Every structure is written in C-alpha cells, then in structure tokens.
PDB file of C-alpha atoms in Angstrom:
ATOM      1  CA  MET X   1     106.076  92.660  94.079  1.00 70.00           C
ATOM      2  CA  SER X   2     105.193  90.225  92.013  1.00 80.00           C
ATOM      3  CA  ASN X   3     107.980  87.831  90.271  1.00 84.00           C
ATOM      4  CA  GLU X   4     107.029  89.156  86.320  1.00 86.00           C
ATOM      5  CA  HIS X   5     107.146  92.955  86.961  1.00 83.00           C
ATOM      6  CA  LEU X   6     111.018  92.436  88.882  1.00 85.00           C
ATOM      7  CA  MET X   7     112.214  89.826  86.570  1.00 89.00           C
ATOM      8  CA  ASN X   8     110.720  92.623  83.785  1.00 86.00           C
ATOM      9  CA  PHE X   9     112.547  95.197  85.834  1.00 85.00           C
ATOM     10  CA  CYS X  10     115.610  93.464  85.774  1.00 88.00           C
ATOM     11  CA  ARG X  11     115.774  93.042  82.408  1.00 89.00           C
ATOM     12  CA  ALA X  12     115.065  96.570  81.520  1.00 88.00           C
ATOM     13  CA  LEU X  13     117.912  97.843  83.527  1.00 87.00           C
ATOM     14  CA  VAL X  14     120.453  95.326  81.800  1.00 89.00           C
ATOM     15  CA  ASP X  15     119.487  95.821  78.463  1.00 90.00           C
ATOM     16  CA  THR X  16     119.580  99.471  79.240  1.00 87.00           C
ATOM     17  CA  LEU X  17     122.780  99.031  81.037  1.00 85.00           C
ATOM     18  CA  ARG X  18     124.472  97.370  77.921  1.00 88.00           C
ATOM     19  CA  SER X  19     123.447  99.342  75.276  1.00 89.00           C
ATOM     20  CA  GLY X  20     125.372 102.163  76.816  1.00 87.00           C
ATOM     21  CA  LEU X  21     123.393 104.322  79.255  1.00 85.00           C
ATOM     22  CA  SER X  22     125.247 105.397  82.374  1.00 82.00           C
ATOM     23  CA  LEU X  23     122.732 103.976  85.636  1.00 81.00           C
ATOM     24  CA  ASN X  24     121.577 107.596  85.585  1.00 79.00           C
ATOM     25  CA  GLU X  25     119.853 107.529  82.452  1.00 83.00           C
ATOM     26  CA  ALA X  26     119.654 103.772  82.611  1.00 84.00           C
ATOM     27  CA  PHE X  27     116.312 105.042  85.798  1.00 82.00           C
ATOM     28  CA  LYS X  28     115.474 108.006  83.815  1.00 81.00           C
ATOM     29  CA  VAL X  29     114.350 105.850  81.153  1.00 83.00           C
ATOM     30  CA  LEU X  30     112.295 103.393  83.752  1.00 83.00           C
ATOM     31  CA  SER X  31     110.946 105.836  85.209  1.00 81.00           C
ATOM     32  CA  LYS X  32     108.429 106.626  82.624  1.00 81.00           C
ATOM     33  CA  SER X  33     106.650 103.703  84.000  1.00 73.00           C
ATOM     34  CA  GLN X  34     103.144 104.060  84.138  1.00 70.00           C
ATOM     35  CA  LYS X  35     102.681 102.874  88.426  1.00 70.00           C
ATOM     36  CA  TYR X  36     106.398 102.838  89.648  1.00 71.00           C
ATOM     37  CA  GLY X  37     108.254 105.797  87.754  1.00 77.00           C
ATOM     38  CA  LYS X  38     107.704 108.222  90.955  1.00 81.00           C
ATOM     39  CA  SER X  39     110.038 105.407  93.044  1.00 82.00           C
ATOM     40  CA  ILE X  40     112.382 104.884  90.281  1.00 83.00           C
ATOM     41  CA  SER X  41     113.093 108.277  89.844  1.00 84.00           C
ATOM     42  CA  LYS X  42     113.896 108.429  93.823  1.00 87.00           C
ATOM     43  CA  ALA X  43     116.265 106.164  93.348  1.00 85.00           C
ATOM     44  CA  ALA X  44     117.756 107.889  90.733  1.00 84.00           C
ATOM     45  CA  ASP X  45     118.017 110.973  92.520  1.00 86.00           C
ATOM     46  CA  MET X  46     119.366 109.014  95.294  1.00 88.00           C
ATOM     47  CA  VAL X  47     122.357 107.024  92.948  1.00 85.00           C
ATOM     48  CA  ALA X  48     122.805 110.813  91.739  1.00 84.00           C
ATOM     49  CA  ASP X  49     123.741 112.157  95.274  1.00 87.00           C
ATOM     50  CA  GLY X  50     126.593 109.586  95.558  1.00 85.00           C
ATOM     51  CA  SER X  51     124.088 106.690  97.183  1.00 86.00           C
ATOM     52  CA  SER X  52     125.002 102.909  96.284  1.00 88.00           C
ATOM     53  CA  LEU X  53     122.536 101.193  93.646  1.00 87.00           C
ATOM     54  CA  HIS X  54     121.409  98.624  96.629  1.00 90.00           C
ATOM     55  CA  GLU X  55     120.725 101.586  99.325  1.00 91.00           C
ATOM     56  CA  ALA X  56     118.424 103.969  96.828  1.00 89.00           C
ATOM     57  CA  LEU X  57     116.386 100.342  95.990  1.00 88.00           C
ATOM     58  CA  LYS X  58     116.512  99.429  99.366  1.00 90.00           C
ATOM     59  CA  ALA X  59     114.549 103.399 100.183  1.00 91.00           C
ATOM     60  CA  GLN X  60     111.874 102.645  97.946  1.00 86.00           C
ATOM     61  CA  LYS X  61     110.583  99.847  99.996  1.00 88.00           C
ATOM     62  CA  ILE X  62     109.226  98.024  97.268  1.00 87.00           C
ATOM     63  CA  PHE X  63     111.702  95.595  96.072  1.00 88.00           C
ATOM     64  CA  PRO X  64     112.372  92.371  97.977  1.00 90.00           C
ATOM     65  CA  PRO X  65     115.275  91.664 100.460  1.00 90.00           C
ATOM     66  CA  VAL X  66     116.826  89.009  98.927  1.00 90.00           C
ATOM     67  CA  PHE X  67     116.926  91.434  95.479  1.00 90.00           C
ATOM     68  CA  ILE X  68     118.383  94.215  97.421  1.00 91.00           C
ATOM     69  CA  ALA X  69     121.110  91.684  99.008  1.00 92.00           C
ATOM     70  CA  LEU X  70     121.813  90.494  94.762  1.00 90.00           C
ATOM     71  CA  ILE X  71     122.382  94.289  93.750  1.00 90.00           C
ATOM     72  CA  ARG X  72     124.527  94.551  96.718  1.00 92.00           C
ATOM     73  CA  ALA X  73     127.053  91.340  96.535  1.00 91.00           C
ATOM     74  CA  GLY X  74     126.862  92.910  92.285  1.00 89.00           C
ATOM     75  CA  GLU X  75     127.989  96.208  93.547  1.00 88.00           C
ATOM     76  CA  VAL X  76     130.187  94.467  95.089  1.00 91.00           C
ATOM     77  CA  GLY X  77     131.814  92.230  92.641  1.00 89.00           C
ATOM     78  CA  GLY X  78     131.433  94.891  89.946  1.00 85.00           C
ATOM     79  CA  LYS X  79     128.651  92.390  88.073  1.00 87.00           C
ATOM     80  CA  VAL X  80     125.612  94.123  88.574  1.00 86.00           C
ATOM     81  CA  ASP X  81     124.418  93.044  85.524  1.00 86.00           C
ATOM     82  CA  GLU X  82     125.632  89.582  85.466  1.00 89.00           C
ATOM     83  CA  PHE X  83     123.655  89.204  88.610  1.00 89.00           C
ATOM     84  CA  LEU X  84     120.502  90.742  87.009  1.00 90.00           C
ATOM     85  CA  VAL X  85     120.483  87.963  84.546  1.00 92.00           C
ATOM     86  CA  LEU X  86     120.428  85.534  86.371  1.00 91.00           C
ATOM     87  CA  PHE X  87     117.844  86.711  88.947  1.00 91.00           C
ATOM     88  CA  ALA X  88     115.781  86.817  86.321  1.00 92.00           C
ATOM     89  CA  ASP X  89     116.076  84.081  84.718  1.00 93.00           C
ATOM     90  CA  SER X  90     115.549  81.871  87.892  1.00 92.00           C
ATOM     91  CA  ILE X  91     112.047  84.215  88.262  1.00 92.00           C
ATOM     92  CA  GLU X  92     111.116  83.226  84.996  1.00 93.00           C
ATOM     93  CA  THR X  93     112.048  79.315  85.647  1.00 94.00           C
ATOM     94  CA  ARG X  94     109.698  80.005  89.071  1.00 92.00           C
ATOM     95  CA  ILE X  95     107.040  81.360  86.773  1.00 92.00           C
ATOM     96  CA  LYS X  96     107.150  79.010  84.615  1.00 93.00           C
ATOM     97  CA  PHE X  97     107.515  76.127  86.967  1.00 94.00           C
ATOM     98  CA  LYS X  98     104.478  77.778  88.860  1.00 90.00           C
ATOM     99  CA  ARG X  99     102.275  78.124  85.753  1.00 91.00           C
ATOM    100  CA  ARG X 100     102.731  74.482  85.143  1.00 92.00           C
ATOM    101  CA  ILE X 101     100.932  73.429  88.559  1.00 92.00           C
ATOM    102  CA  MET X 102      98.637  75.463  87.872  1.00 88.00           C
ATOM    103  CA  ARG X 103      97.602  73.520  84.796  1.00 89.00           C
ATOM    104  CA  ALA X 104      98.989  70.254  86.157  1.00 90.00           C
ATOM    105  CA  LEU X 105      95.808  71.026  88.897  1.00 87.00           C
ATOM    106  CA  LEU X 106      93.208  72.574  86.491  1.00 88.00           C
ATOM    107  CA  TYR X 107      92.281  68.763  85.333  1.00 90.00           C
ATOM    108  CA  PRO X 108      91.390  67.605  88.889  1.00 90.00           C
ATOM    109  CA  ALA X 109      90.040  70.614  89.907  1.00 87.00           C
ATOM    110  CA  PHE X 110      87.576  70.098  86.766  1.00 92.00           C
ATOM    111  CA  THR X 111      86.753  66.907  88.225  1.00 93.00           C
ATOM    112  CA  VAL X 112      86.167  67.730  90.945  1.00 91.00           C
ATOM    113  CA  LEU X 113      83.612  70.278  90.132  1.00 90.00           C
ATOM    114  CA  LEU X 114      82.356  67.644  87.734  1.00 94.00           C
ATOM    115  CA  VAL X 115      81.332  65.514  89.886  1.00 93.00           C
ATOM    116  CA  ILE X 116      79.721  67.691  92.625  1.00 88.00           C
ATOM    117  CA  GLY X 117      78.094  68.901  89.662  1.00 88.00           C
ATOM    118  CA  LEU X 118      76.851  65.579  88.575  1.00 90.00           C
ATOM    119  CA  PHE X 119      76.474  64.633  92.754  1.00 85.00           C
ATOM    120  CA  LEU X 120      73.695  68.237  92.725  1.00 83.00           C
ATOM    121  CA  LEU X 121      72.258  66.644  89.382  1.00 85.00           C
ATOM    122  CA  ILE X 122      71.288  63.422  90.586  1.00 84.00           C
ATOM    123  CA  SER X 123      70.197  64.743  94.765  1.00 81.00           C
ATOM    124  CA  PHE X 124      67.779  67.727  92.757  1.00 81.00           C
ATOM    125  CA  LYS X 125      66.735  66.082  89.799  1.00 83.00           C
ATOM    126  CA  VAL X 126      66.615  62.287  89.633  1.00 85.00           C
ATOM    127  CA  PHE X 127      66.424  60.625  92.951  1.00 82.00           C
ATOM    128  CA  PRO X 128      62.557  62.576  93.567  1.00 83.00           C
ATOM    129  CA  ILE X 129      61.344  61.600  90.385  1.00 86.00           C
ATOM    130  CA  ILE X 130      62.705  57.433  91.537  1.00 86.00           C
ATOM    131  CA  LEU X 131      61.598  58.101  95.049  1.00 86.00           C
ATOM    132  CA  GLU X 132      58.776  60.006  94.185  1.00 86.00           C
ATOM    133  CA  PRO X 133      56.344  56.273  93.216  1.00 89.00           C
ATOM    134  CA  LEU X 134      58.243  54.356  95.416  1.00 87.00           C
ATOM    135  CA  PHE X 135      56.993  56.041  98.515  1.00 86.00           C
ATOM    136  CA  ALA X 136      53.721  56.201  96.967  1.00 88.00           C
ATOM    137  CA  TYR X 137      53.468  53.072  97.014  1.00 89.00           C
ATOM    138  CA  GLY X 138      55.075  52.015 100.100  1.00 87.00           C
ATOM    139  CA  ILE X 139      58.434  50.140  98.593  1.00 87.00           C
ATOM    140  CA  ALA X 140      61.214  49.786 101.106  1.00 87.00           C
ATOM    141  CA  VAL X 141      64.203  52.032  99.892  1.00 85.00           C
ATOM    142  CA  PRO X 142      68.082  51.588 101.251  1.00 87.00           C
ATOM    143  CA  GLU X 143      69.203  53.382 103.710  1.00 89.00           C
ATOM    144  CA  GLN X 144      72.011  55.086 101.819  1.00 87.00           C
ATOM    145  CA  ILE X 145      69.288  56.391  99.454  1.00 83.00           C
ATOM    146  CA  LEU X 146      67.075  57.629 102.162  1.00 85.00           C
ATOM    147  CA  TRP X 147      70.353  59.203 104.082  1.00 87.00           C
ATOM    148  CA  MET X 148      71.404  60.993 100.080  1.00 83.00           C
ATOM    149  CA  ASN X 149      67.320  62.149 100.131  1.00 83.00           C
ATOM    150  CA  LYS X 150      68.143  63.790 103.305  1.00 86.00           C
ATOM    151  CA  ILE X 151      71.222  65.437 102.200  1.00 84.00           C
ATOM    152  CA  ALA X 152      69.586  66.646  99.126  1.00 83.00           C
ATOM    153  CA  ALA X 153      66.514  68.175 100.723  1.00 84.00           C
ATOM    154  CA  TYR X 154      69.028  69.863 103.631  1.00 86.00           C
ATOM    155  CA  LEU X 155      71.159  71.223 100.829  1.00 83.00           C
ATOM    156  CA  SER X 156      67.289  73.148  98.781  1.00 81.00           C
ATOM    157  CA  GLU X 157      66.853  73.957 102.358  1.00 86.00           C
ATOM    158  CA  TYR X 158      69.974  75.907 103.597  1.00 87.00           C
ATOM    159  CA  TRP X 159      71.791  76.134 100.310  1.00 83.00           C
ATOM    160  CA  PRO X 160      71.796  80.311 100.762  1.00 87.00           C
ATOM    161  CA  SER X 161      74.050  79.522 104.043  1.00 89.00           C
ATOM    162  CA  ILE X 162      75.655  77.340 102.783  1.00 86.00           C
ATOM    163  CA  ILE X 163      76.824  79.004  99.855  1.00 86.00           C
ATOM    164  CA  THR X 164      77.906  81.709 102.196  1.00 91.00           C
ATOM    165  CA  PHE X 165      80.266  79.775 104.563  1.00 89.00           C
ATOM    166  CA  ILE X 166      81.491  78.153 101.206  1.00 84.00           C
ATOM    167  CA  PHE X 167      82.196  81.771 100.427  1.00 85.00           C
ATOM    168  CA  ILE X 168      83.618  83.161 103.864  1.00 88.00           C
ATOM    169  CA  PHE X 169      86.283  80.167 103.722  1.00 83.00           C
ATOM    170  CA  SER X 170      87.207  80.046 100.553  1.00 78.00           C
ATOM    171  CA  SER X 171      87.809  84.240 101.099  1.00 79.00           C
ATOM    172  CA  PHE X 172      90.408  83.433 104.786  1.00 77.00           C
ATOM    173  CA  ILE X 173      92.055  80.728 102.801  1.00 72.00           C
ATOM    174  CA  PHE X 174      92.522  82.033  99.387  1.00 65.00           C
ATOM    175  CA  ILE X 175      93.374  85.673 100.310  1.00 65.00           C
ATOM    176  CA  PRO X 176      97.414  86.579 101.432  1.00 56.00           C
ATOM    177  CA  THR X 177      97.693  87.725 105.180  1.00 52.00           C
ATOM    178  CA  SER X 178      99.529  91.011 103.564  1.00 48.00           C
ATOM    179  CA  SER X 179      99.858  91.455  99.758  1.00 46.00           C
ATOM    180  CA  PRO X 180     103.008  93.208  98.801  1.00 45.00           C
ATOM    181  CA  PRO X 181     102.964  96.578  96.755  1.00 42.00           C
ATOM    182  CA  GLU X 182     102.979  95.225  92.791  1.00 43.00           C
ATOM    183  CA  PHE X 183     105.022  96.611  91.004  1.00 41.00           C
ATOM    184  CA  TYR X 184     104.641  97.669  87.091  1.00 38.00           C
ATOM    185  CA  LEU X 185     106.587  98.483  85.094  1.00 41.00           C
ATOM    186  CA  ASN X 186     106.301  98.970  80.879  1.00 40.00           C
ATOM    187  CA  ARG X 187     109.933  97.662  79.224  1.00 39.00           C
ATOM    188  CA  TYR X 188     110.402 100.524  76.979  1.00 34.00           C
TER     189      TYR X 188
END
C-alpha cells in the first residue's frame, strides 16, 4: 500500500469518526472507494459481526503491519482517532522528505545526463571532423584522443547491444522485487 493512500485513508477515517458517524457508518462512507471498496466493506461487516477494528483491517491484507499494530494500540487506549492523526502526520512528513530528496537529486541527474550528451556529441561529431584531416596528413595524435576515437567507434558499432544492456540492468535495479497492493481511496 502506498504511503499517500494510507495517509488519505487515515485522514478520511478520522474525519468521518469525528463528524459523529459510528464506525459502521464511517466504513459505509469509505467503502465507496473505487479500488478498495470491497475490502473496506468486508472489514465493516467483520466489525458489525463483533470483530475488533484491527482484526477486521488485518484480515483484508492491504494494510501494513505497523498500521494494524497502531490501530490495536489505539483500541486498547481508546484513542484510535488520535493515533490515526499522528500516523497520518508521520506519513505526510515521510512523503515530504522523500519529495525533497528527489528534488535534490534532480540537478545531479540532469548534470550527469548533460555530461553524457556532451561526451556523445564530441565523440560522434567533433572528433571525426578534427581527426580526419590529421589522419590524412599523417600527423601524430595524442594517445588519449585515439582512445576516445576507439570508444566512439565501439559505441557507434554496438549501440543497440549497449542500450539493451542498460535497459535490462536498470530494470533489475529500479523494479522492486515484490510490490504490495496499491490502495486508492477517494476521500469524499
């Protein structure tokens, strides 16, 4: 379950409970969710049949264990709504922090892509223009320039294989091994 959806669920549940609705009525309102309405109405049925709130939510298997433990502690202490507000606030802080980090990494990522682009431009456009007359007249070229020319030749010959390798490698890095079900809930 994504943090954003869990935060929205917590805030919506608190809002409905604080507006004076009973837990069953609150679940009826929240069960109008497009994606997880069935799970929420199943939890509402379990609560109506006498199960505790944390047991009903745990049975749906869409909520993280920390959230279930928090609900259970709130039930024992009689402060479920306060715990939900604190949990939603902590999730909101985590989301804001993650967004700040992503924004902070945006500039270095752009810089790296710009450097790669300039390297490719120099390798494929500038070096051939400069080196062609030098090779034609037999002028000695520094070893580093020859290496750059060899790299450019290698890249131009094997670019499909290189792009395929980069795509496969990045797929293994950026795709999570197991993804929990997403939770989407319309607030109203």
